[in-house]
mmCIF file of N, CA and C and ligand atoms in Angstrom:
data_model
loop_
_atom_site.group_PDB
_atom_site.id
_atom_site.type_symbol
_atom_site.label_atom_id
_atom_site.label_comp_id
_atom_site.label_asym_id
_atom_site.label_seq_id
_atom_site.Cartn_x
_atom_site.Cartn_y
_atom_site.Cartn_z
ATOM 1 N N MET T 841 252.077 165.485 210.676
ATOM 2 C CA MET T 841 252.133 166.482 211.865
ATOM 3 C C MET T 841 251.667 167.528 212.193
ATOM 4 N N GLY T 842 252.364 168.386 211.086
ATOM 5 C CA GLY T 842 251.696 170.053 211.269
ATOM 6 C C GLY T 842 250.309 169.989 210.545
ATOM 7 N N MET T 843 249.954 168.993 210.020
ATOM 8 C CA MET T 843 248.637 168.991 209.207
ATOM 9 C C MET T 843 248.066 168.269 210.894
ATOM 10 N N LEU T 844 247.993 167.649 211.824
ATOM 11 C CA LEU T 844 247.282 167.642 212.396
ATOM 12 C C LEU T 844 246.900 168.673 213.686
ATOM 13 N N MET T 845 248.588 169.275 213.450
ATOM 14 C CA MET T 845 247.750 170.953 214.533
ATOM 15 C C MET T 845 246.953 171.226 213.269
ATOM 16 N N ALA T 846 247.130 171.838 212.661
ATOM 17 C CA ALA T 846 245.960 172.499 211.484
ATOM 18 C C ALA T 846 244.449 172.664 212.314
ATOM 19 N N LYS T 847 244.425 171.044 212.557
ATOM 20 C CA LYS T 847 243.260 171.137 212.715
ATOM 21 C C LYS T 847 242.140 171.569 213.458
ATOM 22 N N LYS T 848 242.998 172.309 214.593
ATOM 23 C CA LYS T 848 242.601 172.976 215.742
ATOM 24 C C LYS T 848 241.151 173.981 215.596
ATOM 25 N N HIS T 849 241.407 174.617 213.857
ATOM 26 C CA HIS T 849 240.430 175.347 213.590
ATOM 27 C C HIS T 849 239.271 174.739 212.927
ATOM 28 N N ILE T 850 238.054 175.410 213.722
ATOM 29 C CA ILE T 850 236.818 174.376 213.984
ATOM 30 C C ILE T 850 235.735 175.079 213.398
ATOM 31 N N GLY T 851 235.734 176.310 212.505
ATOM 32 C CA GLY T 851 235.237 177.129 211.111
ATOM 33 C C GLY T 851 234.608 178.128 212.016
ATOM 34 N N GLU T 852 233.464 178.928 211.553
ATOM 35 C CA GLU T 852 232.780 179.768 212.414
ATOM 36 C C GLU T 852 231.565 179.940 212.232
ATOM 37 N N GLU T 853 230.975 180.630 213.846
ATOM 38 C CA GLU T 853 229.474 180.933 213.399
ATOM 39 C C GLU T 853 228.589 181.722 212.484
ATOM 40 N N CYS T 854 227.783 181.073 211.459
ATOM 41 C CA CYS T 854 227.227 181.940 210.928
ATOM 42 C C CYS T 854 226.564 182.986 211.358
ATOM 43 N N VAL T 855 225.996 184.134 211.240
ATOM 44 C CA VAL T 855 225.435 184.911 211.629
ATOM 45 C C VAL T 855 223.948 184.973 211.101
ATOM 46 N N ILE T 856 223.471 184.034 209.946
ATOM 47 C CA ILE T 856 222.552 184.083 209.566
ATOM 48 C C ILE T 856 221.247 182.938 209.157
ATOM 49 N N CYS T 857 222.438 181.695 209.378
ATOM 50 C CA CYS T 857 221.743 180.626 209.021
ATOM 51 C C CYS T 857 222.244 179.628 211.323
ATOM 52 N N GLU T 858 223.326 180.590 211.612
ATOM 53 C CA GLU T 858 223.991 179.998 213.261
ATOM 54 C C GLU T 858 224.242 178.859 213.472
ATOM 55 N N GLN T 859 224.869 178.322 211.892
ATOM 56 C CA GLN T 859 225.458 177.412 212.315
ATOM 57 C C GLN T 859 226.997 177.491 211.802
ATOM 58 N N THR T 860 227.785 176.175 211.930
ATOM 59 C CA THR T 860 229.386 176.797 212.121
ATOM 60 C C THR T 860 229.982 175.783 210.901
ATOM 61 N N LYS T 861 230.399 176.773 209.793
ATOM 62 C CA LYS T 861 230.556 176.537 208.649
ATOM 63 C C LYS T 861 232.142 177.179 208.598
ATOM 64 N N TRP T 862 232.551 176.527 207.532
ATOM 65 C CA TRP T 862 233.622 176.298 207.186
ATOM 66 C C TRP T 862 234.252 178.033 206.284
ATOM 67 N N LYS T 863 233.832 177.740 204.934
ATOM 68 C CA LYS T 863 233.591 179.007 204.114
ATOM 69 C C LYS T 863 232.336 180.219 203.982
ATOM 70 N N GLY T 864 233.620 181.234 204.327
ATOM 71 C CA GLY T 864 232.502 181.978 204.332
ATOM 72 C C GLY T 864 233.518 183.345 204.440
ATOM 73 N N ILE T 865 232.456 185.002 204.446
ATOM 74 C CA ILE T 865 233.323 185.264 204.811
ATOM 75 C C ILE T 865 232.598 186.686 205.838
ATOM 76 N N TYR T 866 233.995 187.780 205.994
ATOM 77 C CA TYR T 866 233.706 188.474 207.111
ATOM 78 C C TYR T 866 232.509 189.912 206.820
ATOM 79 N N LEU T 867 231.731 190.115 207.316
ATOM 80 C CA LEU T 867 231.178 191.204 207.592
ATOM 81 C C LEU T 867 231.036 191.984 208.668
ATOM 82 N N TYR T 868 231.934 192.876 208.801
ATOM 83 C CA TYR T 868 232.576 193.784 209.854
ATOM 84 C C TYR T 868 233.365 192.637 210.664
ATOM 85 N N THR T 869 233.039 192.322 211.598
ATOM 86 C CA THR T 869 233.633 191.171 212.383
ATOM 87 C C THR T 869 233.051 189.997 212.235
ATOM 88 N N SER T 870 231.469 189.951 212.142
ATOM 89 C CA SER T 870 230.563 188.538 211.803
ATOM 90 C C SER T 870 231.164 188.055 210.841
ATOM 91 N N PHE T 871 230.564 186.627 210.927
ATOM 92 C CA PHE T 871 231.142 185.903 209.837
ATOM 93 C C PHE T 871 229.226 184.990 209.177
ATOM 94 N N ILE T 872 229.647 185.416 207.648
ATOM 95 C CA ILE T 872 228.158 184.984 206.835
ATOM 96 C C ILE T 872 228.800 183.679 206.340
ATOM 97 N N CYS T 873 228.210 182.684 205.976
ATOM 98 C CA CYS T 873 228.093 181.430 205.375
ATOM 99 C C CYS T 873 228.615 181.543 204.097
ATOM 100 N N THR T 874 229.108 181.119 202.708
ATOM 101 C CA THR T 874 228.815 181.068 201.594
ATOM 102 C C THR T 874 227.617 180.693 200.938
ATOM 103 N N ASP T 875 226.770 179.921 202.025
ATOM 104 C CA ASP T 875 225.299 179.770 201.731
ATOM 105 C C ASP T 875 224.589 180.728 201.708
ATOM 106 N N CYS T 876 224.615 181.841 202.931
ATOM 107 C CA CYS T 876 224.059 182.620 202.913
ATOM 108 C C CYS T 876 223.934 183.496 201.950
ATOM 109 N N GLU T 877 225.796 183.757 202.048
ATOM 110 C CA GLU T 877 225.713 184.558 201.028
ATOM 111 C C GLU T 877 225.597 184.532 200.138
ATOM 112 N N HIS T 878 225.521 183.348 199.602
ATOM 113 C CA HIS T 878 224.669 183.547 197.799
ATOM 114 C C HIS T 878 222.702 183.958 197.806
ATOM 115 N N ASP T 879 222.669 183.379 198.928
ATOM 116 C CA ASP T 879 220.578 183.778 199.114
ATOM 117 C C ASP T 879 220.988 184.578 199.414
ATOM 118 N N LEU T 880 221.587 185.515 200.048
ATOM 119 C CA LEU T 880 221.451 186.877 200.667
ATOM 120 C C LEU T 880 221.510 187.688 198.824
ATOM 121 N N ILE T 881 222.228 187.171 198.082
ATOM 122 C CA ILE T 881 222.503 188.171 196.729
ATOM 123 C C ILE T 881 221.306 187.668 195.642
ATOM 124 N N SER T 882 221.016 185.765 195.850
ATOM 125 C CA SER T 882 220.135 185.971 195.068
ATOM 126 C C SER T 882 218.507 186.486 195.450
ATOM 127 N N THR T 883 218.044 186.406 196.865
ATOM 128 C CA THR T 883 217.324 186.673 197.037
ATOM 129 C C THR T 883 216.519 188.072 197.116
ATOM 130 N N ASP T 884 215.386 188.555 196.404
ATOM 131 C CA ASP T 884 214.899 189.730 195.880
ATOM 132 C C ASP T 884 214.357 190.384 196.902
ATOM 133 N N THR T 885 214.638 191.614 197.013
ATOM 134 C CA THR T 885 214.388 191.988 198.584
ATOM 135 C C THR T 885 212.940 192.412 198.773
ATOM 136 N N SER T 886 211.633 192.107 198.037
ATOM 137 C CA SER T 886 210.547 191.803 197.858
ATOM 138 C C SER T 886 210.354 190.527 198.346
ATOM 139 N N ASN T 887 210.496 189.582 198.544
ATOM 140 C CA ASN T 887 211.172 188.573 198.896
ATOM 141 C C ASN T 887 211.206 188.452 200.632
ATOM 142 N N PRO T 888 210.293 187.654 201.394
ATOM 143 C CA PRO T 888 209.941 187.442 202.888
ATOM 144 C C PRO T 888 211.136 187.495 203.293
ATOM 145 N N LYS T 889 212.096 186.748 202.739
ATOM 146 C CA LYS T 889 213.076 185.933 203.181
ATOM 147 C C LYS T 889 214.316 186.918 203.756
ATOM 148 N N TYR T 890 214.381 187.772 202.790
ATOM 149 C CA TYR T 890 215.107 188.679 202.879
ATOM 150 C C TYR T 890 215.363 189.503 203.706
ATOM 151 N N LYS T 891 213.765 189.799 204.714
ATOM 152 C CA LYS T 891 213.109 190.488 206.227
ATOM 153 C C LYS T 891 213.949 189.265 206.849
ATOM 154 N N TYR T 892 214.009 188.021 206.876
ATOM 155 C CA TYR T 892 214.970 187.184 207.545
ATOM 156 C C TYR T 892 216.130 187.514 207.845
ATOM 157 N N PHE T 893 216.746 187.934 206.577
ATOM 158 C CA PHE T 893 217.962 188.297 206.274
ATOM 159 C C PHE T 893 218.696 189.857 207.148
ATOM 160 N N LEU T 894 218.033 190.403 206.421
ATOM 161 C CA LEU T 894 217.982 191.432 207.722
ATOM 162 C C LEU T 894 218.156 192.214 208.903
ATOM 163 N N LYS T 895 217.124 191.169 209.254
ATOM 164 C CA LYS T 895 216.697 191.174 211.211
ATOM 165 C C LYS T 895 218.236 190.612 211.250
ATOM 166 N N GLN T 896 219.411 189.017 210.384
ATOM 167 C CA GLN T 896 219.464 188.615 211.494
ATOM 168 C C GLN T 896 221.534 189.334 211.442
ATOM 169 N N LEU T 897 221.411 190.715 209.762
ATOM 170 C CA LEU T 897 222.524 191.696 209.546
ATOM 171 C C LEU T 897 222.264 192.320 210.768
ATOM 172 N N ARG T 898 221.274 192.794 211.017
ATOM 173 C CA ARG T 898 221.184 193.858 212.101
ATOM 174 C C ARG T 898 222.155 193.547 213.535
ATOM 175 N N LYS T 899 221.919 192.312 213.829
ATOM 176 C CA LYS T 899 222.841 191.982 214.810
ATOM 177 C C LYS T 899 224.605 192.756 214.620
ATOM 178 N N ILE T 900 224.895 192.521 213.526
ATOM 179 C CA ILE T 900 226.213 192.746 213.196
ATOM 180 C C ILE T 900 226.054 194.328 212.989
ATOM 181 N N THR T 901 225.006 194.806 212.498
ATOM 182 C CA THR T 901 224.901 196.619 212.104
ATOM 183 C C THR T 901 224.479 197.278 213.572
ATOM 184 N N ASN T 902 224.407 196.773 213.949
ATOM 185 C CA ASN T 902 223.558 197.248 214.803
ATOM 186 C C ASN T 902 224.573 197.695 215.975
ATOM 187 N N PRO T 903 224.638 199.747 215.658
ATOM 188 C CA PRO T 903 225.482 200.302 215.916
ATOM 189 C C PRO T 903 225.471 200.756 217.203
ATOM 190 N N GLU T 904 226.878 201.049 217.708
ATOM 191 C CA GLU T 904 227.270 201.445 219.397
ATOM 192 C C GLU T 904 228.176 203.040 218.524
ATOM 193 N N ILE T 905 227.400 203.597 219.517
ATOM 194 C CA ILE T 905 228.153 205.049 219.300
ATOM 195 C C ILE T 905 229.475 205.343 220.140
ATOM 196 N N PHE T 906 229.636 205.998 219.590
ATOM 197 C CA PHE T 906 231.435 205.552 220.540
ATOM 198 C C PHE T 906 231.474 207.093 220.352
ATOM 199 N N SER T 907 231.386 207.670 221.786
ATOM 200 C CA SER T 907 231.147 209.430 221.568
ATOM 201 C C SER T 907 232.970 209.704 222.507
HETATM 202 ZN ZN1 ZN R 230 224.938 180.758 207.067
#
């Protein structure tokens, strides 16, 4: 019975692939799935794909200045 209750958790939306995933890490307040985390680490900075990651990550790091 308790196990059914636990099913309420439906995962998190990854900020990079924008899909709902179960496993991943939190960067600031945003979720990055393990697939994207791995991609991000293994992608060379000269790879065009890296720019896409940075663009997606900018949504997280978009600075909000608290004065
Ligand atoms: Zn992802």
